Coordinates of C-alpha atoms in Angstrom, one line a residue:
M1 CA 18.8 -32.7 12.9
K2 CA 19.6 -33.0 9.2
I3 CA 16.6 -30.8 8.4
F4 CA 18.3 -27.9 10.1
A5 CA 21.8 -28.5 8.8
G6 CA 22.6 -26.4 5.7
V7 CA 18.9 -25.7 4.9
S8 CA 17.7 -22.3 4.0
C9 CA 14.3 -21.6 5.5
G10 CA 12.3 -18.6 4.3
G11 CA 10.5 -18.3 7.6
C12 CA 6.9 -19.1 8.7
R13 CA 5.3 -16.7 6.3
S14 CA 7.3 -17.8 3.2
D15 CA 6.6 -20.5 0.6
N16 CA 9.9 -22.0 1.6
V17 CA 9.1 -23.2 5.1
K18 CA 11.5 -26.0 6.4
C19 CA 10.3 -26.1 10.0
P20 CA 9.0 -29.6 11.0
I21 CA 6.6 -28.1 13.6
D22 CA 3.0 -28.1 12.5
C23 CA 2.2 -24.5 13.1
H24 CA -1.1 -22.7 12.3
V25 CA 0.8 -19.5 11.6
K26 CA 1.9 -20.9 8.2
T27 CA -1.7 -20.5 6.9
C28 CA -3.4 -18.2 9.3
H29 CA -1.5 -15.1 8.4
K30 CA -2.6 -15.5 4.8
E31 CA -6.2 -16.1 5.8
K32 CA -6.2 -13.0 8.0
K33 CA -4.1 -10.9 5.5
V34 CA -1.6 -9.9 8.1
D35 CA 2.2 -10.2 8.2
F36 CA 2.5 -10.8 12.0
C37 CA 0.1 -12.3 14.5
F38 CA 0.0 -9.0 16.6
Q39 CA -1.6 -7.3 13.6
C40 CA -4.7 -9.6 13.7
N41 CA -7.8 -8.4 15.5
E42 CA -8.0 -11.8 17.2
Y43 CA -4.5 -11.7 18.7
P44 CA -3.6 -13.4 20.9
C45 CA -5.8 -16.3 19.9
N46 CA -5.9 -20.0 20.9
K47 CA -4.5 -20.9 17.5
Q48 CA -1.0 -20.3 18.7
I49 CA 1.9 -22.6 17.9
D50 CA 3.0 -25.6 20.0
E51 CA 2.2 -25.0 23.7
R52 CA 5.9 -25.1 24.6
L53 CA 6.6 -22.1 22.3
T54 CA 3.4 -20.1 22.9
A55 CA 4.8 -17.9 25.7
R56 CA 7.9 -17.0 23.7
W57 CA 5.8 -16.4 20.5
V58 CA 3.4 -14.0 22.4
E59 CA 6.4 -12.2 24.0
K60 CA 8.0 -11.6 20.6
N61 CA 4.8 -10.4 19.0
D62 CA 4.0 -8.1 21.9
R63 CA 7.4 -6.5 21.5
M64 CA 6.9 -6.1 17.7
K65 CA 3.5 -4.5 18.4
E66 CA 5.1 -2.1 20.9
I67 CA 8.1 -0.9 18.8
G68 CA 7.3 -2.0 15.3
A69 CA 8.6 -4.9 13.2
I70 CA 11.6 -3.0 11.7
S71 CA 12.8 -1.8 15.1
Y72 CA 12.3 -5.3 16.5
Y73 CA 14.4 -6.7 13.7
I74 CA 17.2 -4.2 14.4
E75 CA 17.0 -4.8 18.1

């Protein structure tokens, strides 16, 4: 839990990732030259994050695809 306490994480797409989960997104978005998974021609793919989080990840990406990233952030 110390890793989450008082640590500033820049998010999955930043160079300042603090998440201990081994996630393909950290490198895949750079390889595919996209900001979000839903922007990739291969979305949804089998390279998703941990199985326990995949459904939530897809749900959030589908919503961003539907309304746009800025509207999703505001929502």
